[in-house]
Coordinates of C-alpha atoms and ligand atoms in Angstrom, one line a residue:
R1037 CA -151.9 -133.1 24.0
A1038 CA -154.0 -135.0 26.5
K1039 CA -151.2 -134.2 28.9
T1040 CA -151.5 -130.4 28.5
Q1041 CA -155.2 -130.6 28.7
Q1042 CA -155.0 -132.5 32.0
K1043 CA -152.5 -130.0 33.2
G1044 CA -154.8 -127.2 32.1
S1045 CA -157.7 -128.6 34.0
F1046 CA -155.6 -128.9 37.1
A1047 CA -154.8 -125.3 36.9
F1048 CA -158.3 -124.5 38.2
F1049 CA -157.4 -126.0 41.6
E1050 CA -155.1 -124.5 44.1
P1051 CA -152.8 -127.3 45.0
A1052 CA -153.4 -126.7 48.7
L1053 CA -157.1 -126.7 48.1
L1054 CA -156.9 -130.0 46.2
E1055 CA -154.8 -131.5 49.0
R1056 CA -157.4 -130.4 51.5
Q1057 CA -160.2 -132.0 49.4
V1058 CA -158.4 -135.2 49.3
A1059 CA -157.6 -135.1 53.0
L1060 CA -161.3 -134.4 53.8
L1061 CA -162.4 -137.3 51.6
N1062 CA -160.0 -139.6 53.4
L1063 CA -161.2 -138.4 56.8
Q1064 CA -164.8 -139.1 55.8
Q1065 CA -163.8 -142.7 55.0
D1066 CA -161.9 -143.1 58.2
L1067 CA -164.9 -141.7 60.1
R1068 CA -166.9 -144.7 59.2
Q1069 CA -164.5 -147.0 61.0
A1070 CA -163.8 -144.7 63.9
V1071 CA -166.8 -145.8 65.9
E1072 CA -166.0 -149.5 65.8
R1073 CA -162.3 -148.7 66.3
R1074 CA -163.2 -146.7 69.4
E1075 CA -161.3 -143.7 68.3
F1076 CA -163.6 -141.1 69.8
R1077 CA -162.9 -139.5 73.2
I1078 CA -165.1 -137.4 75.4
H1079 CA -163.8 -134.3 77.1
Y1080 CA -165.7 -132.6 79.9
Q1081 CA -166.0 -128.8 80.5
P1082 CA -167.5 -127.7 83.8
I1083 CA -170.5 -125.3 84.0
L1084 CA -170.5 -123.1 87.1
R1085 CA -173.1 -121.1 89.0
L1086 CA -171.8 -117.6 88.6
E1087 CA -173.1 -116.5 92.0
D1088 CA -170.9 -118.7 94.1
R1089 CA -168.7 -120.3 91.3
S1090 CA -169.8 -123.8 92.3
V1091 CA -169.7 -126.5 89.6
V1092 CA -173.2 -127.6 88.8
G1093 CA -172.6 -129.7 85.7
V1094 CA -170.4 -130.6 82.8
E1095 CA -170.7 -130.4 79.0
A1096 CA -169.6 -133.5 77.1
L1097 CA -167.5 -132.6 74.0
V1098 CA -166.4 -135.2 71.5
R1099 CA -162.9 -135.5 70.0
W1100 CA -161.5 -137.9 67.5
Q1101 CA -158.2 -139.6 68.3
H1102 CA -157.1 -140.3 64.7
P1103 CA -154.4 -143.0 64.4
L1104 CA -152.4 -140.8 62.0
H1105 CA -153.5 -137.2 62.5
G1106 CA -153.8 -137.1 66.3
L1107 CA -156.6 -135.4 68.2
I1108 CA -159.1 -133.9 65.7
S1109 CA -161.5 -131.1 66.9
P1110 CA -165.2 -131.5 66.4
A1111 CA -165.3 -128.4 64.3
E1112 CA -163.3 -130.4 61.8
F1113 CA -165.2 -133.7 61.7
I1114 CA -168.8 -132.9 62.9
P1115 CA -169.7 -131.4 59.5
L1116 CA -168.3 -134.5 57.8
A1117 CA -170.3 -136.7 60.2
E1118 CA -173.4 -134.8 59.4
E1119 CA -172.9 -135.1 55.7
S1120 CA -172.6 -138.9 55.9
G1121 CA -175.3 -139.4 58.5
L1122 CA -172.9 -140.8 61.1
I1123 CA -173.5 -138.0 63.5
C1124 CA -176.5 -139.7 65.1
D1125 CA -174.4 -142.7 66.1
I1126 CA -171.7 -140.5 67.4
D1127 CA -174.1 -138.4 69.4
L1128 CA -175.7 -141.5 71.0
W1129 CA -172.2 -142.9 71.7
V1130 CA -171.3 -139.7 73.5
L1131 CA -174.5 -139.7 75.4
R1132 CA -173.9 -143.2 76.6
G1133 CA -170.3 -142.7 77.6
A1134 CA -170.9 -139.4 79.3
A1135 CA -173.9 -140.7 81.2
R1136 CA -171.8 -143.6 82.5
Q1137 CA -169.0 -141.3 83.6
V1138 CA -171.2 -138.7 85.3
R1139 CA -173.2 -141.4 87.1
L1140 CA -169.9 -142.6 88.6
W1141 CA -168.9 -139.1 89.6
N1142 CA -172.4 -138.5 91.1
A1143 CA -172.2 -141.7 93.2
G1144 CA -170.0 -139.8 95.7
R1145 CA -171.5 -136.3 95.5
A1146 CA -174.2 -134.8 97.7
A1147 CA -175.4 -132.5 94.8
P1148 CA -175.4 -134.4 91.6
L1149 CA -173.8 -132.9 88.5
T1150 CA -176.0 -132.3 85.5
L1151 CA -174.8 -133.5 82.0
N1152 CA -175.1 -131.4 78.9
V1153 CA -174.8 -133.3 75.6
N1154 CA -175.0 -131.8 72.1
L1155 CA -177.6 -133.2 69.7
S1156 CA -177.2 -132.6 66.0
A1157 CA -180.2 -131.1 64.2
Q1158 CA -180.3 -134.3 62.1
H1159 CA -181.8 -136.2 65.1
F1160 CA -184.9 -134.0 64.8
E1161 CA -185.7 -135.4 61.4
D1162 CA -186.1 -138.8 62.9
R1163 CA -188.8 -139.6 65.4
R1164 CA -186.8 -142.6 66.7
V1165 CA -184.4 -140.3 68.6
V1166 CA -186.9 -140.1 71.6
G1167 CA -186.9 -143.9 72.0
Q1168 CA -183.1 -144.0 71.5
V1169 CA -182.4 -141.4 74.2
R1170 CA -184.8 -143.1 76.6
A1171 CA -183.1 -146.5 76.0
V1172 CA -179.6 -145.1 76.6
L1173 CA -180.8 -143.4 79.9
E1174 CA -182.4 -146.6 81.1
E1175 CA -179.5 -148.8 80.2
E1176 CA -177.0 -146.5 81.9
Q1177 CA -179.4 -145.9 84.8
F1178 CA -179.0 -142.2 84.4
S1179 CA -181.7 -139.9 85.7
P1180 CA -183.3 -138.0 82.9
T1181 CA -183.7 -135.0 85.2
L1182 CA -179.9 -134.6 85.1
L1183 CA -179.7 -134.6 81.3
H1184 CA -179.7 -131.3 79.3
L1185 CA -179.7 -131.7 75.5
E1186 CA -178.2 -128.9 73.6
I1187 CA -179.7 -128.1 70.2
T1188 CA -178.9 -125.4 67.7
E1189 CA -181.0 -122.3 67.0
S1190 CA -181.4 -123.2 63.3
L1191 CA -183.8 -126.0 64.3
L1192 CA -186.3 -123.4 65.4
M1193 CA -186.5 -122.0 61.9
A1194 CA -187.2 -125.2 59.9
R1195 CA -190.1 -127.5 60.3
Q1196 CA -191.6 -125.7 63.4
A1197 CA -194.5 -128.0 64.1
H1198 CA -192.4 -131.1 63.9
T1199 CA -189.7 -129.5 66.2
V1200 CA -192.3 -128.5 68.8
E1201 CA -193.6 -132.0 68.8
M1202 CA -190.1 -133.5 69.2
L1203 CA -189.2 -131.1 71.9
G1204 CA -192.4 -132.0 73.8
Q1205 CA -191.6 -135.8 73.5
L1206 CA -188.1 -135.4 74.7
R1207 CA -189.1 -133.2 77.6
A1208 CA -191.8 -135.7 78.5
L1209 CA -188.9 -138.1 79.3
G1210 CA -188.0 -135.6 82.1
L1211 CA -184.9 -134.1 80.6
A1212 CA -184.2 -130.4 79.7
V1213 CA -183.6 -129.0 76.2
V1214 CA -181.5 -125.8 75.8
I1215 CA -180.5 -123.7 72.8
D1216 CA -176.8 -123.7 72.1
D1217 CA -174.8 -120.7 70.6
F1218 CA -177.9 -118.5 71.1
G1219 CA -177.8 -115.3 69.1
T1220 CA -175.9 -116.6 66.1
G1221 CA -178.9 -117.9 64.2
Y1222 CA -181.6 -115.8 62.6
S1223 CA -184.5 -116.7 64.8
S1224 CA -186.5 -113.6 65.7
L1225 CA -187.1 -113.2 69.5
S1226 CA -190.8 -113.8 69.1
Y1227 CA -190.1 -117.3 67.7
L1228 CA -188.6 -118.4 70.9
Q1229 CA -191.8 -118.4 73.0
R1230 CA -193.4 -121.0 70.7
F1231 CA -190.9 -123.6 71.7
P1232 CA -190.9 -125.6 75.0
L1233 CA -187.3 -124.9 76.0
D1234 CA -185.5 -124.8 79.4
G1235 CA -182.4 -122.7 78.8
L1236 CA -180.3 -120.5 76.6
K1237 CA -176.6 -120.7 76.1
I1238 CA -175.4 -117.3 75.0
D1239 CA -172.9 -117.6 72.2
R1240 CA -169.3 -116.7 73.1
S1241 CA -169.0 -114.2 70.2
F1242 CA -171.0 -111.7 72.4
I1243 CA -168.6 -112.2 75.2
A1244 CA -165.3 -112.2 73.4
T1245 CA -163.4 -109.1 74.4
A1246 CA -162.9 -107.9 70.9
Q1247 CA -166.6 -107.7 70.2
W1248 CA -167.9 -107.3 73.8
Q1249 CA -171.6 -106.5 73.5
P1250 CA -173.0 -105.7 77.0
E1251 CA -176.4 -104.5 75.7
V1252 CA -177.0 -107.6 73.7
L1253 CA -176.0 -109.7 76.7
R1254 CA -178.4 -107.8 79.0
T1255 CA -181.2 -108.2 76.5
I1256 CA -180.7 -112.0 76.1
V1257 CA -180.5 -112.5 79.9
Q1258 CA -183.8 -110.6 80.3
L1259 CA -185.4 -112.5 77.5
G1260 CA -184.4 -115.8 79.3
Q1261 CA -185.9 -114.5 82.5
H1262 CA -189.1 -113.5 80.8
L1263 CA -189.5 -116.9 79.2
K1264 CA -188.5 -118.7 82.4
M1265 CA -185.4 -120.2 80.8
Y1266 CA -182.0 -120.3 82.5
T1267 CA -179.1 -118.6 80.9
V1268 CA -175.5 -119.8 80.5
A1269 CA -172.7 -117.6 79.2
E1270 CA -170.3 -119.5 77.0
G1271 CA -166.7 -118.7 76.4
L1272 CA -165.9 -116.8 79.7
E1273 CA -162.1 -116.2 79.4
D1274 CA -161.4 -113.9 82.3
E1275 CA -162.5 -112.7 85.7
A1276 CA -164.0 -109.4 84.4
Q1277 CA -166.3 -111.3 82.0
A1278 CA -167.4 -113.7 84.6
E1279 CA -168.2 -110.9 87.1
H1280 CA -169.9 -108.8 84.5
L1281 CA -172.2 -111.7 83.5
R1282 CA -173.0 -112.4 87.1
A1283 CA -173.9 -108.7 87.6
L1284 CA -176.3 -109.0 84.6
N1285 CA -178.0 -111.9 86.5
C1286 CA -176.9 -114.6 84.1
E1287 CA -177.1 -117.7 86.2
Y1288 CA -174.4 -120.0 84.8
G1289 CA -171.1 -119.7 83.0
Q1290 CA -168.6 -121.9 81.1
G1291 CA -165.2 -121.1 79.7
Y1292 CA -161.4 -121.3 79.7
F1293 CA -161.3 -119.0 82.7
F1294 CA -162.8 -121.8 84.8
A1295 CA -161.5 -124.8 82.9
R1296 CA -160.9 -126.1 79.4
P1297 CA -162.6 -129.2 78.2
L1298 CA -160.6 -132.0 79.9
P1299 CA -160.4 -135.8 79.8
A1300 CA -162.5 -137.5 82.6
E1301 CA -159.4 -138.3 84.7
D1302 CA -158.1 -134.7 84.6
L1303 CA -161.5 -133.1 85.4
G1304 CA -162.1 -135.6 88.1
E1305 CA -158.7 -134.7 89.7
L1306 CA -159.3 -130.9 89.3
L1307 CA -162.7 -131.1 90.9
R1308 CA -161.7 -133.9 93.4
L1309 CA -164.5 -136.0 92.0
P1310 CA -164.8 -139.4 93.7
E1311 CA -164.4 -141.7 90.8
G1312 CA -162.2 -141.3 87.7
P1313 CA -162.5 -143.7 84.8
A1314 CA -159.3 -145.7 85.8
Q1315 CA -160.8 -146.7 89.2
A1316 CA -164.1 -147.4 87.5
L1317 CA -162.4 -149.9 85.1
T1318 CA -160.2 -151.6 87.6
G1319 CA -162.8 -151.5 90.4
E1320 CA -160.3 -149.9 92.9
Ligands
C2E2162 P1 -170.4 -126.0 71.6 O1 -171.4 -127.0 71.9 O2 -170.9 -124.6 71.6 O3 -169.3 -126.2 72.6 C1 -168.5 -125.1 73.2 C2 -167.2 -125.0 72.4 O4 -166.6 -123.8 72.9 C3 -166.2 -126.1 72.6 O5 -165.5 -126.3 71.4 C4 -165.4 -125.6 73.7 O6 -164.1 -126.2 73.7 C5 -165.3 -124.1 73.3 N1 -165.0 -123.2 74.4 C6 -165.3 -123.4 75.7 N2 -164.9 -122.4 76.5 C7 -164.2 -121.5 75.7 C8 -163.5 -120.3 75.9 O7 -163.4 -119.7 77.0 N3 -163.0 -119.7 74.8 C9 -163.0 -120.3 73.5 N4 -162.5 -119.7 72.5 N5 -163.7 -121.5 73.3 C10 -164.3 -122.1 74.4 P2 -165.2 -127.7 70.8 O8 -165.1 -128.7 71.9 O9 -164.2 -127.6 69.8 O10 -166.6 -128.1 70.1 C11 -167.1 -127.3 69.0 C12 -168.5 -127.6 68.6 O11 -168.6 -129.0 68.1 C13 -169.4 -127.6 69.8 O12 -169.8 -126.3 70.2 C14 -170.6 -128.4 69.3 O13 -171.4 -127.6 68.5 C15 -169.9 -129.4 68.4 N6 -169.8 -130.7 69.2 C16 -168.9 -131.1 70.1 N7 -169.2 -132.3 70.6 C17 -170.3 -132.7 70.0 C18 -171.1 -133.9 70.0 O14 -170.9 -134.9 70.8 N8 -172.2 -134.0 69.1 C19 -172.5 -132.9 68.3 N9 -173.6 -133.1 67.5 N10 -171.8 -131.8 68.3 C20 -170.7 -131.7 69.1
MG2163 MG1 -172.8 -127.2 73.2
MG2164 MG1 -172.1 -123.4 72.3
MG2165 MG1 -170.9 -124.2 68.9

């Protein structure tokens, strides 16, 4: 009898769903050890000035090299890391590693690359983040003026006074703060001017060919100009999109059309950057 009951209760679950729940639970446990086991990798995607297609900077994007499951995308594990509070450690680890790499690249460049790093909304709950970011920049001897922190639009809705204060403190370090995936949140346009921000990254959903929205794009670029924020188009996948955004006076672009996110060595090679990580480690 107990058996049939057990069987009955299991009937509520799709076997595939249950498997997935178990898999996620395991991943969450693995995630705790991943930092110490050095299983995270940083990939870099170039950001270009649309006017002349010169590379002005890179965005650091984290990946998880899982010993069993291979390379896991951040879309998969960032939500888990946020649930367990591990995201703050991961973000600071990415900031440190990327600052170290970009400093090496910049040592041989006339025009230094800027570095964009994603910062989870959870950091804004904790005032210590300002000191943590400053400490990493000092330890890595990375100029704050080259750092652009990317935050999500949802931050602008919750705890506004606190967010304004945090933004002010971070920007007082000399770095820039930009809104990522702009247009996907629910912030009204009038909200935006209350926040001290430096740039807008236009979400790629407005650019994807299937839902191409030129009027929305034009409006966002004009909004950016009006508020003295620079604009970046995310997810540019072909020549026509890149040219169209340039014609709309969007300053910068990023996307598979230019380059996918790549390991440091590969991007260094692609851009003929002076120092890849291999040389950096062996001192060659
Ligand atoms: P994001 O910050 O908006 O990063 C851009 C995402 O778009 C990246 O996905 C990138 O690979 C992808 N992408 C770039 N160009 C194209 C394109 O032309 N077409 C398409 N379809 N996609 C493109 P990725 O690397 O999978 O990262 C997903 C998200 O995970 C990021 O979105 C960011 O929100 C989050 N993330 C990544 N690294 C970190 C991190 O170190 N810390 C935190 N807190 N979040 C991170
Ligand atoms: Mg981003
Ligand atoms: Mg984005
Ligand atoms: Mg995103």
